[in-house]
mmCIF file of C-alpha atoms in Angstrom:
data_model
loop_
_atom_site.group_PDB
_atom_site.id
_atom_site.type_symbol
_atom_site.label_atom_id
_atom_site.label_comp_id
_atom_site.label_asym_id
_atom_site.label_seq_id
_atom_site.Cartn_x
_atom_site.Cartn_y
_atom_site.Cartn_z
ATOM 1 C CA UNK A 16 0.000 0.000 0.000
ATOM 2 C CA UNK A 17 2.853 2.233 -0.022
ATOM 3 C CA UNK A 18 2.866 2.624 -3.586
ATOM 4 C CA UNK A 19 -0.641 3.644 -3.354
ATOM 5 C CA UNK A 20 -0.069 6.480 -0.789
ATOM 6 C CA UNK A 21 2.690 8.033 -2.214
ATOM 7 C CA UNK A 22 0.040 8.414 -5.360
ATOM 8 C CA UNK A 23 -2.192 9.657 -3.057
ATOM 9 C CA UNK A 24 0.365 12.121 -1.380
ATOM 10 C CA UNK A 25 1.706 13.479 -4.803
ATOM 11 C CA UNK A 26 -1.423 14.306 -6.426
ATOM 12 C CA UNK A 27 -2.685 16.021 -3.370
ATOM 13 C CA UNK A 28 0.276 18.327 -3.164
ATOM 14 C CA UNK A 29 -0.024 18.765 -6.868
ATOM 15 C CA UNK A 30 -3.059 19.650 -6.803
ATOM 16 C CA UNK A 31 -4.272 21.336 -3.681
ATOM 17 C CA UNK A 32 -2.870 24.169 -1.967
ATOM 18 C CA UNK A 33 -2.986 22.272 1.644
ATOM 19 C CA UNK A 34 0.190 21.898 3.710
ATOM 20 C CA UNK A 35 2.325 18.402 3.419
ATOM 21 C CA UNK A 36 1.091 17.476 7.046
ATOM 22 C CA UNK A 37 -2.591 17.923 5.575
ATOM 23 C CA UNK A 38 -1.641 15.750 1.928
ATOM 24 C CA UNK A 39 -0.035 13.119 4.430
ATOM 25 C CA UNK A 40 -2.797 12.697 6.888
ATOM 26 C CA UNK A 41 -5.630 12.685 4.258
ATOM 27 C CA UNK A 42 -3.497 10.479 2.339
ATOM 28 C CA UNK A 43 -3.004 8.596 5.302
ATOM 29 C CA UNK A 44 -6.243 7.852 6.034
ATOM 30 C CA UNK A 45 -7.917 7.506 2.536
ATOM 31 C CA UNK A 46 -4.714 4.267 2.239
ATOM 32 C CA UNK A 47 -6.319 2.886 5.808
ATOM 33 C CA UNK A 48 -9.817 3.267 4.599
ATOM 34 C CA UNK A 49 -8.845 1.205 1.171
ATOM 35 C CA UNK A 50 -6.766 -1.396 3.150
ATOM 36 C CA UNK A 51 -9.370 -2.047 5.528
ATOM 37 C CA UNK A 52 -11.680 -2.792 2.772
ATOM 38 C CA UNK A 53 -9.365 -4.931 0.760
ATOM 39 C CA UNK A 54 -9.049 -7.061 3.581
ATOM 40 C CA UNK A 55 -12.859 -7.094 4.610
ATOM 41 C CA UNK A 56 -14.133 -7.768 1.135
ATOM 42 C CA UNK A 57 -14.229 -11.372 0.616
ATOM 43 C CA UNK A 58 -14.980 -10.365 -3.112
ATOM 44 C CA UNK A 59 -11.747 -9.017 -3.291
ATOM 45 C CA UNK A 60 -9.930 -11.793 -1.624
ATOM 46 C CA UNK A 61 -11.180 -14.052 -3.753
ATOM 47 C CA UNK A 62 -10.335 -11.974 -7.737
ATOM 48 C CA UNK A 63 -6.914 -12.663 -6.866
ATOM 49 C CA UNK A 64 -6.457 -8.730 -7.734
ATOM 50 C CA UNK A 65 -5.913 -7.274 -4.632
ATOM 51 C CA UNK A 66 -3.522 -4.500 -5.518
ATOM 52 C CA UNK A 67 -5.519 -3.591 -8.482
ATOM 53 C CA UNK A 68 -9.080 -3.257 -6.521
ATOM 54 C CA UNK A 69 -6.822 -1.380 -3.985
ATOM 55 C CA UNK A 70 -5.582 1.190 -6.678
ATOM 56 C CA UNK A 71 -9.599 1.426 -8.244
ATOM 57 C CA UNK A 72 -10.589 2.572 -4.861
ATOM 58 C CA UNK A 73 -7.739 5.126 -3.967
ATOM 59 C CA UNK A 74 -8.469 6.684 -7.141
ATOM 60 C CA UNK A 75 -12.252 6.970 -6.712
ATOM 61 C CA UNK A 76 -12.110 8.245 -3.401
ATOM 62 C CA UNK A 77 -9.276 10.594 -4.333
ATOM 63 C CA UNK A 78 -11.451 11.960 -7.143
ATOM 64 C CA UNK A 79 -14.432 12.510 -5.128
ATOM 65 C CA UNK A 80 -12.030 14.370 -2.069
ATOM 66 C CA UNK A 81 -10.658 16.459 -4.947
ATOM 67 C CA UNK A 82 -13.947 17.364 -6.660
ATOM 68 C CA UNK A 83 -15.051 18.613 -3.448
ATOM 69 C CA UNK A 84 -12.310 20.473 -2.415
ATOM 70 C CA UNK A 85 -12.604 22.232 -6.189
ATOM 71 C CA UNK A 86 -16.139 23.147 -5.534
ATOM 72 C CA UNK A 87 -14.865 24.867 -2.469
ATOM 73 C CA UNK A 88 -17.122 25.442 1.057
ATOM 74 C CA UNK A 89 -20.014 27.103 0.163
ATOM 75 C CA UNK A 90 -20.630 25.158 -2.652
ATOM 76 C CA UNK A 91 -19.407 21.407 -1.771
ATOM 77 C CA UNK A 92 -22.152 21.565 0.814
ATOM 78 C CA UNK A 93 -24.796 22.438 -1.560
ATOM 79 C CA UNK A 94 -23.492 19.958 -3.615
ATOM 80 C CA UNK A 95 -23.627 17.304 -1.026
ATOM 81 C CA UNK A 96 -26.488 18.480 0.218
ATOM 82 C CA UNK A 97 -28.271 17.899 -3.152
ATOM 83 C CA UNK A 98 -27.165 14.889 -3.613
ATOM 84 C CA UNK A 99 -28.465 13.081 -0.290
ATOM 85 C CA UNK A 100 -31.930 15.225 -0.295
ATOM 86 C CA UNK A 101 -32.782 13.621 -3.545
ATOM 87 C CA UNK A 102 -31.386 10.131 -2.523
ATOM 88 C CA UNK A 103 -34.180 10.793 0.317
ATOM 89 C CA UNK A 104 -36.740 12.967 -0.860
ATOM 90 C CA UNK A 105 -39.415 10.232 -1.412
ATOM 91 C CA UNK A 106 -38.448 8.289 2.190
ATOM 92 C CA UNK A 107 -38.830 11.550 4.339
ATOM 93 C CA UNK A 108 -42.953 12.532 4.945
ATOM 94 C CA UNK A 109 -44.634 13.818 8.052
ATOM 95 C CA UNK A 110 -46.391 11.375 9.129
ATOM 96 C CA UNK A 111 -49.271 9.854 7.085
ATOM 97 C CA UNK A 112 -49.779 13.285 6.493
ATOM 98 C CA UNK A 113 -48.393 13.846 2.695
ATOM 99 C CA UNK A 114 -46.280 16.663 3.626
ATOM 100 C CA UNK A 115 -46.264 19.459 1.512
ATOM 101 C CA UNK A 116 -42.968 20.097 -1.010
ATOM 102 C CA UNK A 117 -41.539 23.301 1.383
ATOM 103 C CA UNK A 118 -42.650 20.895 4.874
ATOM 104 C CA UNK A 119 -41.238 18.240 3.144
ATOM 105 C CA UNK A 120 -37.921 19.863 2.303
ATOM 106 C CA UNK A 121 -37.727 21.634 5.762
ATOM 107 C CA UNK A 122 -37.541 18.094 7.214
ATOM 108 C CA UNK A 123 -35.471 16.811 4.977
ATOM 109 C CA UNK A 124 -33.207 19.629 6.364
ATOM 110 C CA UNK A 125 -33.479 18.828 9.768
ATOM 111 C CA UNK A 126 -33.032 14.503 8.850
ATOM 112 C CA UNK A 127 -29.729 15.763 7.334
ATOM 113 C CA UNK A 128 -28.403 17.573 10.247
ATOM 114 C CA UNK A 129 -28.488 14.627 12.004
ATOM 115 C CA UNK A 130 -26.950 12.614 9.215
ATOM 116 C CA UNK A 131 -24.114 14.305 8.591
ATOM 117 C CA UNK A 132 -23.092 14.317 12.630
ATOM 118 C CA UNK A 133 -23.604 10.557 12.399
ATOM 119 C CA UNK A 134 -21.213 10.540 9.280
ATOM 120 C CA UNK A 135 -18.853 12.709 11.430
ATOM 121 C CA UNK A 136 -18.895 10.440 13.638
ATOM 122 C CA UNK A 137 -18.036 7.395 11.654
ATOM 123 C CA UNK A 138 -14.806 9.045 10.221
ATOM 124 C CA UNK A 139 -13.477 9.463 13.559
ATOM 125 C CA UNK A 140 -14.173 6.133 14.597
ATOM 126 C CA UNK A 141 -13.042 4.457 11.745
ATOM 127 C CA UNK A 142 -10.059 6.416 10.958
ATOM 128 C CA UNK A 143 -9.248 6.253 14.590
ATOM 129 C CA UNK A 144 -9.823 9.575 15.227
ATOM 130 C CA UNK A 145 -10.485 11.699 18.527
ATOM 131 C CA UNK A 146 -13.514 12.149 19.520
ATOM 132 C CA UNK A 147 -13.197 15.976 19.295
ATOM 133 C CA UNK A 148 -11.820 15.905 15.724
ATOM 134 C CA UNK A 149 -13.572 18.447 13.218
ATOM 135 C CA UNK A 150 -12.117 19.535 9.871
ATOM 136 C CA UNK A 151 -11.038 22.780 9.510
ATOM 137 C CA UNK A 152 -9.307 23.145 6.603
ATOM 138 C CA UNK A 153 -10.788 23.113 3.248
ATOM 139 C CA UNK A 154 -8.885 19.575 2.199
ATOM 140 C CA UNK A 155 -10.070 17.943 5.555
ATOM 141 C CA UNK A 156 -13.562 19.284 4.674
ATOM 142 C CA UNK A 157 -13.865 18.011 1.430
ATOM 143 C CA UNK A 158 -12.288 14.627 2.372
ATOM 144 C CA UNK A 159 -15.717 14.897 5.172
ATOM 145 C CA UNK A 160 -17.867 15.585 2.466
ATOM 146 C CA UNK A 161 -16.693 12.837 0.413
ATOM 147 C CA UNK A 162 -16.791 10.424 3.153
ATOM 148 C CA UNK A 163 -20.097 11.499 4.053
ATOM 149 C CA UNK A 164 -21.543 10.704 0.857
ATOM 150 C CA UNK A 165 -19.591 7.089 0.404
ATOM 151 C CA UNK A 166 -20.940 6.891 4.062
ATOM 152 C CA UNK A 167 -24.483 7.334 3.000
ATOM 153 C CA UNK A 168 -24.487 5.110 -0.081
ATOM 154 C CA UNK A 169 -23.196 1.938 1.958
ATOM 155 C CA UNK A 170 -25.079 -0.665 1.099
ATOM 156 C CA UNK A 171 -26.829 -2.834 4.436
ATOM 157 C CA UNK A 172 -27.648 -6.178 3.781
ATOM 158 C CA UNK A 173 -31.709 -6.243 5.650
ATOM 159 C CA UNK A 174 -32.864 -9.779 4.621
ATOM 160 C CA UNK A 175 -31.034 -12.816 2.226
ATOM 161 C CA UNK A 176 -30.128 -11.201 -1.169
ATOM 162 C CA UNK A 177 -31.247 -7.684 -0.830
ATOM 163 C CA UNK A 178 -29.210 -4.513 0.891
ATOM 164 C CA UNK A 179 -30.650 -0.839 0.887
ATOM 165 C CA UNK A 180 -28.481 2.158 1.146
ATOM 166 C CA UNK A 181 -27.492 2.983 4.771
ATOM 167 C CA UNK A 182 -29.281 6.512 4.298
ATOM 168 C CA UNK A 183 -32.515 5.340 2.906
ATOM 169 C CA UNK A 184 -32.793 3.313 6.412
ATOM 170 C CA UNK A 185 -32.316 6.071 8.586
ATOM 171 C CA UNK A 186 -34.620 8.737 6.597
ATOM 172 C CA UNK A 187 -37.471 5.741 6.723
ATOM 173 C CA UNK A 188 -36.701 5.517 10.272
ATOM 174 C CA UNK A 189 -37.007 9.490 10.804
ATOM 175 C CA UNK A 190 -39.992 9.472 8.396
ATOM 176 C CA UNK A 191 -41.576 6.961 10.863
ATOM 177 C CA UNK A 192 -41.088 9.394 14.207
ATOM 178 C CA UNK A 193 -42.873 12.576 12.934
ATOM 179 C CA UNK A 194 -45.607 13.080 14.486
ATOM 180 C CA UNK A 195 -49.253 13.418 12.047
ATOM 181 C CA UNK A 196 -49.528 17.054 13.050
ATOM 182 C CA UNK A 197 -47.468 19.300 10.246
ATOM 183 C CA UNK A 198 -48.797 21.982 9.056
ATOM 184 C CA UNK A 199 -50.375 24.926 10.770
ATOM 185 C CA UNK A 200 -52.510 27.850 9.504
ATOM 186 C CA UNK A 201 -50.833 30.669 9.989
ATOM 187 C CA UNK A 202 -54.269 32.754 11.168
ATOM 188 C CA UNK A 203 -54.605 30.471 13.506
ATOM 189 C CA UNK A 204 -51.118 30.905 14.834
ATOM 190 C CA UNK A 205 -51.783 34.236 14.913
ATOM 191 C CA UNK A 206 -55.085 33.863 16.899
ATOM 192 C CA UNK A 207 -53.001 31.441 19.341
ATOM 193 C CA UNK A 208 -55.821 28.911 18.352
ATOM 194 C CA UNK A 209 -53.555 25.964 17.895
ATOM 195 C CA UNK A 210 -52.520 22.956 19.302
ATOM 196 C CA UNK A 211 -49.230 23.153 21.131
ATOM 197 C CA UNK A 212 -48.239 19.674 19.802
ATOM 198 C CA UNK A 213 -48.983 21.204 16.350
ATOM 199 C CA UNK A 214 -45.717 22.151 13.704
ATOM 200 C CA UNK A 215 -45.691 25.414 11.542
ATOM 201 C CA UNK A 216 -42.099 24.886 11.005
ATOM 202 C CA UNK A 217 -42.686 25.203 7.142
ATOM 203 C CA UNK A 218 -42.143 28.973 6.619
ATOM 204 C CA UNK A 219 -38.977 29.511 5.697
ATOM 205 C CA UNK A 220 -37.974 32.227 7.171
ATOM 206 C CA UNK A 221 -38.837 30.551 10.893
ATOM 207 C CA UNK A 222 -36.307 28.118 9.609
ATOM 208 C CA UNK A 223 -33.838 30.904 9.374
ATOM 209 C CA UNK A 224 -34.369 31.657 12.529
ATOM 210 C CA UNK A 225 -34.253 28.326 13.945
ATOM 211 C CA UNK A 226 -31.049 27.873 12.300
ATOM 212 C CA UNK A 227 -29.089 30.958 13.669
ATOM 213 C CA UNK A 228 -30.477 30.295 17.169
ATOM 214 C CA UNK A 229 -28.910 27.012 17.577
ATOM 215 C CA UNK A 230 -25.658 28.539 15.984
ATOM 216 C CA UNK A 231 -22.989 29.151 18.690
ATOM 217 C CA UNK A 232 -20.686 31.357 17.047
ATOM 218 C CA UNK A 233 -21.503 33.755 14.321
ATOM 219 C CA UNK A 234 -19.926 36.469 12.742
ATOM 220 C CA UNK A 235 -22.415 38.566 11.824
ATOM 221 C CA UNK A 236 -24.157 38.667 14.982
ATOM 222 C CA UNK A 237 -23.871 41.152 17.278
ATOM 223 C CA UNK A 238 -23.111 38.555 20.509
ATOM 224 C CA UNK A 239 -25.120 41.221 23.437
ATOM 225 C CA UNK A 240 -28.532 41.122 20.806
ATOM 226 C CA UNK A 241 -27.845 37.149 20.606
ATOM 227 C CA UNK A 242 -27.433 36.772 24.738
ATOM 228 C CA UNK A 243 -30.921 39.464 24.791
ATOM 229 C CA UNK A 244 -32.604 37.321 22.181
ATOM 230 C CA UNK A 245 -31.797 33.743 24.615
ATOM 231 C CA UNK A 246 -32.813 35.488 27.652
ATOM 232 C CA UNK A 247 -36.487 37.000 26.172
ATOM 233 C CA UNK A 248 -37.361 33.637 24.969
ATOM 234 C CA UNK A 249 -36.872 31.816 27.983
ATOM 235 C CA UNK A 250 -38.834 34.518 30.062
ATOM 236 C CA UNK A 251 -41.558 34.444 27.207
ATOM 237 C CA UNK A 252 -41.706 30.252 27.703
ATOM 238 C CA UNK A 253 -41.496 31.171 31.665
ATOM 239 C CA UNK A 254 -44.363 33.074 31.451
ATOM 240 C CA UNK A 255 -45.852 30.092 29.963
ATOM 241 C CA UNK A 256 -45.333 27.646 31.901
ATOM 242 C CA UNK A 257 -42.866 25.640 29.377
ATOM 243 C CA UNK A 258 -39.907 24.251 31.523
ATOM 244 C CA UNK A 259 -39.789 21.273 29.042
ATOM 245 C CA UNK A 260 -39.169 23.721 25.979
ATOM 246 C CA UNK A 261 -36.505 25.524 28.114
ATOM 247 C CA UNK A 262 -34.664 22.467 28.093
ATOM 248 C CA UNK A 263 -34.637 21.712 24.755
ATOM 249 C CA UNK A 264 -33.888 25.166 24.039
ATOM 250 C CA UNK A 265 -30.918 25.142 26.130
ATOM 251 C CA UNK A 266 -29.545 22.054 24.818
ATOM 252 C CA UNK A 267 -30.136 22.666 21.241
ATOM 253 C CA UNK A 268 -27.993 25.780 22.034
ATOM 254 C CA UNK A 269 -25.220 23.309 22.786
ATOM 255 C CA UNK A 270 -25.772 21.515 19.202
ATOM 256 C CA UNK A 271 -26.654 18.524 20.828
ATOM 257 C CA UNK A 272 -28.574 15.348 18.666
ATOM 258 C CA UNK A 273 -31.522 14.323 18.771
ATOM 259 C CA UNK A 274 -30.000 10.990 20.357
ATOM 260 C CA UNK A 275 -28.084 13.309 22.932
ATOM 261 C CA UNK A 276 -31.012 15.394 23.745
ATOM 262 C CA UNK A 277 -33.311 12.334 23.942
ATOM 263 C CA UNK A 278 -30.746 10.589 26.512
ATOM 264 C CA UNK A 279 -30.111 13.526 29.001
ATOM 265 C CA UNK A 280 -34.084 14.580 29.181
ATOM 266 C CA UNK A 281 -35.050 10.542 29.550
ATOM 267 C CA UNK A 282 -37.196 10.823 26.447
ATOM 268 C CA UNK A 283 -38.361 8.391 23.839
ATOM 269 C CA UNK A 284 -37.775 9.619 20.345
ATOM 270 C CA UNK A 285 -41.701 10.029 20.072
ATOM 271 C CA UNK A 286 -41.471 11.943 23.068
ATOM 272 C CA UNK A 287 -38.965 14.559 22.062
ATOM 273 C CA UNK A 288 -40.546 14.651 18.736
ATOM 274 C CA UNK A 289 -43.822 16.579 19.949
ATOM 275 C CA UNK A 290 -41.746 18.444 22.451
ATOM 276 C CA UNK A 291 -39.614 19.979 19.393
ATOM 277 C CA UNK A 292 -43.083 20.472 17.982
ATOM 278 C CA UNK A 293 -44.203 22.509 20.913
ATOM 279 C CA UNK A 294 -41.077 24.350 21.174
ATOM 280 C CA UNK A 295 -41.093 25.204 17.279
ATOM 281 C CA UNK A 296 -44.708 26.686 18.180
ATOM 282 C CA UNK A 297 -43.874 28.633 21.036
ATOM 283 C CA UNK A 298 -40.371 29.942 18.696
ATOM 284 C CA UNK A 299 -43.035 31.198 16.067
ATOM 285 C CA UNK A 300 -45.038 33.151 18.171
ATOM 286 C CA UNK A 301 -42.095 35.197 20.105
ATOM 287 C CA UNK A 302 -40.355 35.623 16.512
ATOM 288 C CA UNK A 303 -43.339 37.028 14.666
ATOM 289 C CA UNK A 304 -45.582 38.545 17.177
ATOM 290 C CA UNK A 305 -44.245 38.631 20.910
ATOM 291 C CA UNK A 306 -40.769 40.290 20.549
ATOM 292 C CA UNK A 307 -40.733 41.004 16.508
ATOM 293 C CA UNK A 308 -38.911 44.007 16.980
ATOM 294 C CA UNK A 309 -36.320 42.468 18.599
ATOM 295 C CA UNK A 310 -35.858 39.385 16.333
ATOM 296 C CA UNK A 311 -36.046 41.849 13.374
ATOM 297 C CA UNK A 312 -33.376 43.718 14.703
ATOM 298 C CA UNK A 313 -31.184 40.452 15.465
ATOM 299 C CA UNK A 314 -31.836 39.481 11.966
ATOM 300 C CA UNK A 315 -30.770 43.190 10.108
ATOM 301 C CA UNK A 316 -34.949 43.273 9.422
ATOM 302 C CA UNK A 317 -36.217 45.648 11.187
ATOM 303 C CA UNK A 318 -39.014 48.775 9.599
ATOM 304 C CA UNK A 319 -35.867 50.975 9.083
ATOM 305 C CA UNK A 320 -34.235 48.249 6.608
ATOM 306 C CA UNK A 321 -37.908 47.568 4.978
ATOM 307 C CA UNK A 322 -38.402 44.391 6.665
ATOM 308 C CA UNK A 323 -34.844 43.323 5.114
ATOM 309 C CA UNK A 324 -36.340 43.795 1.384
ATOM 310 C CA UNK A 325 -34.540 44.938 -1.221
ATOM 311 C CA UNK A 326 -36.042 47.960 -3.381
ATOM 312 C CA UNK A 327 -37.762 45.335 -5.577
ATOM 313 C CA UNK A 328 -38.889 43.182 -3.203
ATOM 314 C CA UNK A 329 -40.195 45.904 -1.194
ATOM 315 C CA UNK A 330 -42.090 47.183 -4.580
ATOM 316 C CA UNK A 331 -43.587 43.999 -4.304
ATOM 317 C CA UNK A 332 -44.108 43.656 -1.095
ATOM 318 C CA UNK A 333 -46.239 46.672 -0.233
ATOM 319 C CA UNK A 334 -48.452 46.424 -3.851
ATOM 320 C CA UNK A 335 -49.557 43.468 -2.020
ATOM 321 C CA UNK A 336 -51.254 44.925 0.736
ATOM 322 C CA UNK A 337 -54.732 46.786 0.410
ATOM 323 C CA UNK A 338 -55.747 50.177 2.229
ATOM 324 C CA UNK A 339 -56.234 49.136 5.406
ATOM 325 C CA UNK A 340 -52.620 46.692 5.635
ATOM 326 C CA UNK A 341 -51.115 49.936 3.673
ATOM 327 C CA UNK A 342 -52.316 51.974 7.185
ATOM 328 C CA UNK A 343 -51.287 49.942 9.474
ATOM 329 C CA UNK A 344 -47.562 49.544 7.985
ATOM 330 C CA UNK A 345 -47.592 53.674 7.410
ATOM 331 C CA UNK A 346 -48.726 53.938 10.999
ATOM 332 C CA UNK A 347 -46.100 51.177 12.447
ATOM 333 C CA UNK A 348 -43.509 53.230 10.402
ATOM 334 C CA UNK A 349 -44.555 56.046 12.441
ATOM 335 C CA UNK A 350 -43.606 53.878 15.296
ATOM 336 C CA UNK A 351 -47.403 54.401 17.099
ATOM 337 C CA UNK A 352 -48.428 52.449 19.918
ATOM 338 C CA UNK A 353 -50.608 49.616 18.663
ATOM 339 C CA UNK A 354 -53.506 51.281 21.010
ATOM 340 C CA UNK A 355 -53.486 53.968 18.476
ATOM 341 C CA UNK A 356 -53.166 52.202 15.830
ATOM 342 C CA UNK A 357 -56.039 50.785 16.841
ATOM 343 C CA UNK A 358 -58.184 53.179 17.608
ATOM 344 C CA UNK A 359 -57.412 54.913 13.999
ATOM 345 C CA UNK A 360 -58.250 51.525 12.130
ATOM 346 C CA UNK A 361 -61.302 50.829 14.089
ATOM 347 C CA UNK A 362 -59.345 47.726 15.302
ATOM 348 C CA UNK A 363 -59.278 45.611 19.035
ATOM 349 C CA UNK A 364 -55.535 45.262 19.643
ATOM 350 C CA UNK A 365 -55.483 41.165 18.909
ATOM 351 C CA UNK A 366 -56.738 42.315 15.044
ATOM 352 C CA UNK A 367 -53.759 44.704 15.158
ATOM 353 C CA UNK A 368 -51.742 42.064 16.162
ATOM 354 C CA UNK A 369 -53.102 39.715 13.591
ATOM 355 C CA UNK A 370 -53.030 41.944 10.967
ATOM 356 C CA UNK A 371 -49.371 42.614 11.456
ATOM 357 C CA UNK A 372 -48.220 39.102 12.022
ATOM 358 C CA UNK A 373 -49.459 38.221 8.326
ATOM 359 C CA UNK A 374 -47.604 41.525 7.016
ATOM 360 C CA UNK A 375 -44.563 39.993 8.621
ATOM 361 C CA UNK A 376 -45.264 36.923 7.402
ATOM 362 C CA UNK A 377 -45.299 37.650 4.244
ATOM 363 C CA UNK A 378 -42.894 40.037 3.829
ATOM 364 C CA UNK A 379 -40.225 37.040 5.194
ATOM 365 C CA UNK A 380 -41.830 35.156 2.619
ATOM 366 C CA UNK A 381 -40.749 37.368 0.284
ATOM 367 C CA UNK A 382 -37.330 38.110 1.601
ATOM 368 C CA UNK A 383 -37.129 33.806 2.030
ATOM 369 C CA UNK A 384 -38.525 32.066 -1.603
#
């Protein structure tokens, strides 16, 4: 196998712009990965080609590390990301609900997430690893990527002659936990009239949101606004009585799995399923009606940015609205106390309230295809 990692070694120097302690270990470890299956692979045993096989499978897995260290960050993910959502698309479902195709991808999202720190997980173990290991530079992140996606097209042998791929089992498996409830009517979310077990996780923008406030570090965010943001929401779930969606909160803060979260709580999966769902219903309402202002401001989308909307979409945005919506946002603007607003739209304060939780909604609609 020496032969074969000195390839290795030489075409990733030649090629990448990674140090020669980054081409060795990569190197390193793509040589273990092919030895190991060499010698596990009674297939191979048994062609009498050995070194040949070995060579076929350096140079596949060296392609694949190299094409996604070409596409770079930004777009390796979306690359990998592609691939495995359409390997799964028809496997992930809410339900027996037939989830709609934005619910549908939104789980397909969160299914992922999961994956990929289960395909973390298997490089360290089987490359021996610590525990702690992450990739940070763009060579180890590509050779994660590539792993991840050799990782998720392993074939598992279920019954005598017939294997699936290792990711179609787990997105059945997640497909099987979600709960029937998945979609929500946004009225009624407004009105508060809905189940607590219930999921409007489908808009994207709340996915946004979900997504930076799980995030530990960020660059763009100002870190005091981030630390406000925290503290509101766990007075706003105090005030109702939600210790159980506190601590999910707090440990999807730490970036915990599902697994992890399910462990520490004492929770079946079932069980932390419609407790996410809660949570996610609780997150709507502070982020679009309780504190807007605040998560608008976190999120660089507050009234003096237009709701975050560029010129256009703004254009589109506000032809959109009729009279009385065209009002209220004039009068908002104006930054007026909802009792006045009110009282010049002939309104109760919870149609106020409505009224300007659908403007925000679909203004991050907008802002969020």
């Amino acid at each position: 196998m020496e032969e074969i990692f000195q390839l290795l070694f030489e075409r990733l120097q030649q090629i990448t712009r990674a140090s020669v302690n980054n081409c060795r270990e990569v190197a390193a470890r793509i040589t273990d990965e092919v030895t190991r299956i060499c010698q596990q692979s009674s297939r191979i045993q048994a062609s009498g080609e050995i070194q040949s096989w070995a060579k076929k499978l350096a140079q596949h897995r060296l392609e694949q590390c190299l094409r996604y260290y070409q596409f770079g960050s930004e777009r390796g993910r979306i690359e990998l990301q592609s691939t495995l959502s359409a390997i799964v698309y028809r496997y992930i479902s809410a339900g027996q609900n037939r989830a709609s195709y934005q619910a549908r991808l939104v789980l397909i999202e969160d299914f992922l997430q999961g994956f990929y720190a289960e395909a973390l997980n298997a490089l360290r173990r089987e490359s021996q690893l610590s525990e702690k290991y992450t990739p940070r530079t763009l060579l180890e992140l590509a050779e994660y990527m590539a792993f991840s996606e050799r990782y998720a097209k392993r074939r598992i042998p279920i019954r005598p002659n017939k294997s699936q791929q290792l990711i179609i089992l787990r997105a059945q498996t997640f497909s099987q936990q979600q709960p029937h409830e998945s979609v929500v009517d946004m009225d009624l979310a407004a009105e508060g009239g809905v189940q607590e077990s219930s999921d409007n996780w489908n808009d994207s923008a709340v996915q946004q949101l979900r997504e930076i406030m799980v995030e530990q570090q960020s660059a763009f965010l100002d870190g005091t606004l981030r630390e406000t943001i925290i503290e509101e929401l766990i007075a706003y779930l105090e005030e109702r009585q939600q210790p159980e969606c506190i601590n999910y909160f707090v440990l999807r803060l730490q970036d915990l799995t599902a697994s992890e979260i399910e462990e520490i709580l004492g929770l079946t999966s079932r069980e932390r399923d419609y407790l996410q769902q809660r949570f996610k219903y609780h997150l709507i309402r502070f982020a679009l009606a309780h504190r807007w202002e605040l998560v608008h401001q976190w999120l660089e989308a507050d009234l003096e940015s237009n709701l975050g909307l560029t010129p256009r979409e703004w254009e589109r945005f506000t032809s959109k609205l009729n009279p009385e919506q065209r009002k209220l946002l004039e009068l908002k603007q104006k930054n007026r106390a909802n009792s006045d607003i009110a009282q010049a739209l002939s309104m109760t304060a919870n149609q106020v309230d409505k009224q300007w939780f659908k403007l925000l909604s679909l203004a991050w609609s907008i802002r969020n295809p």
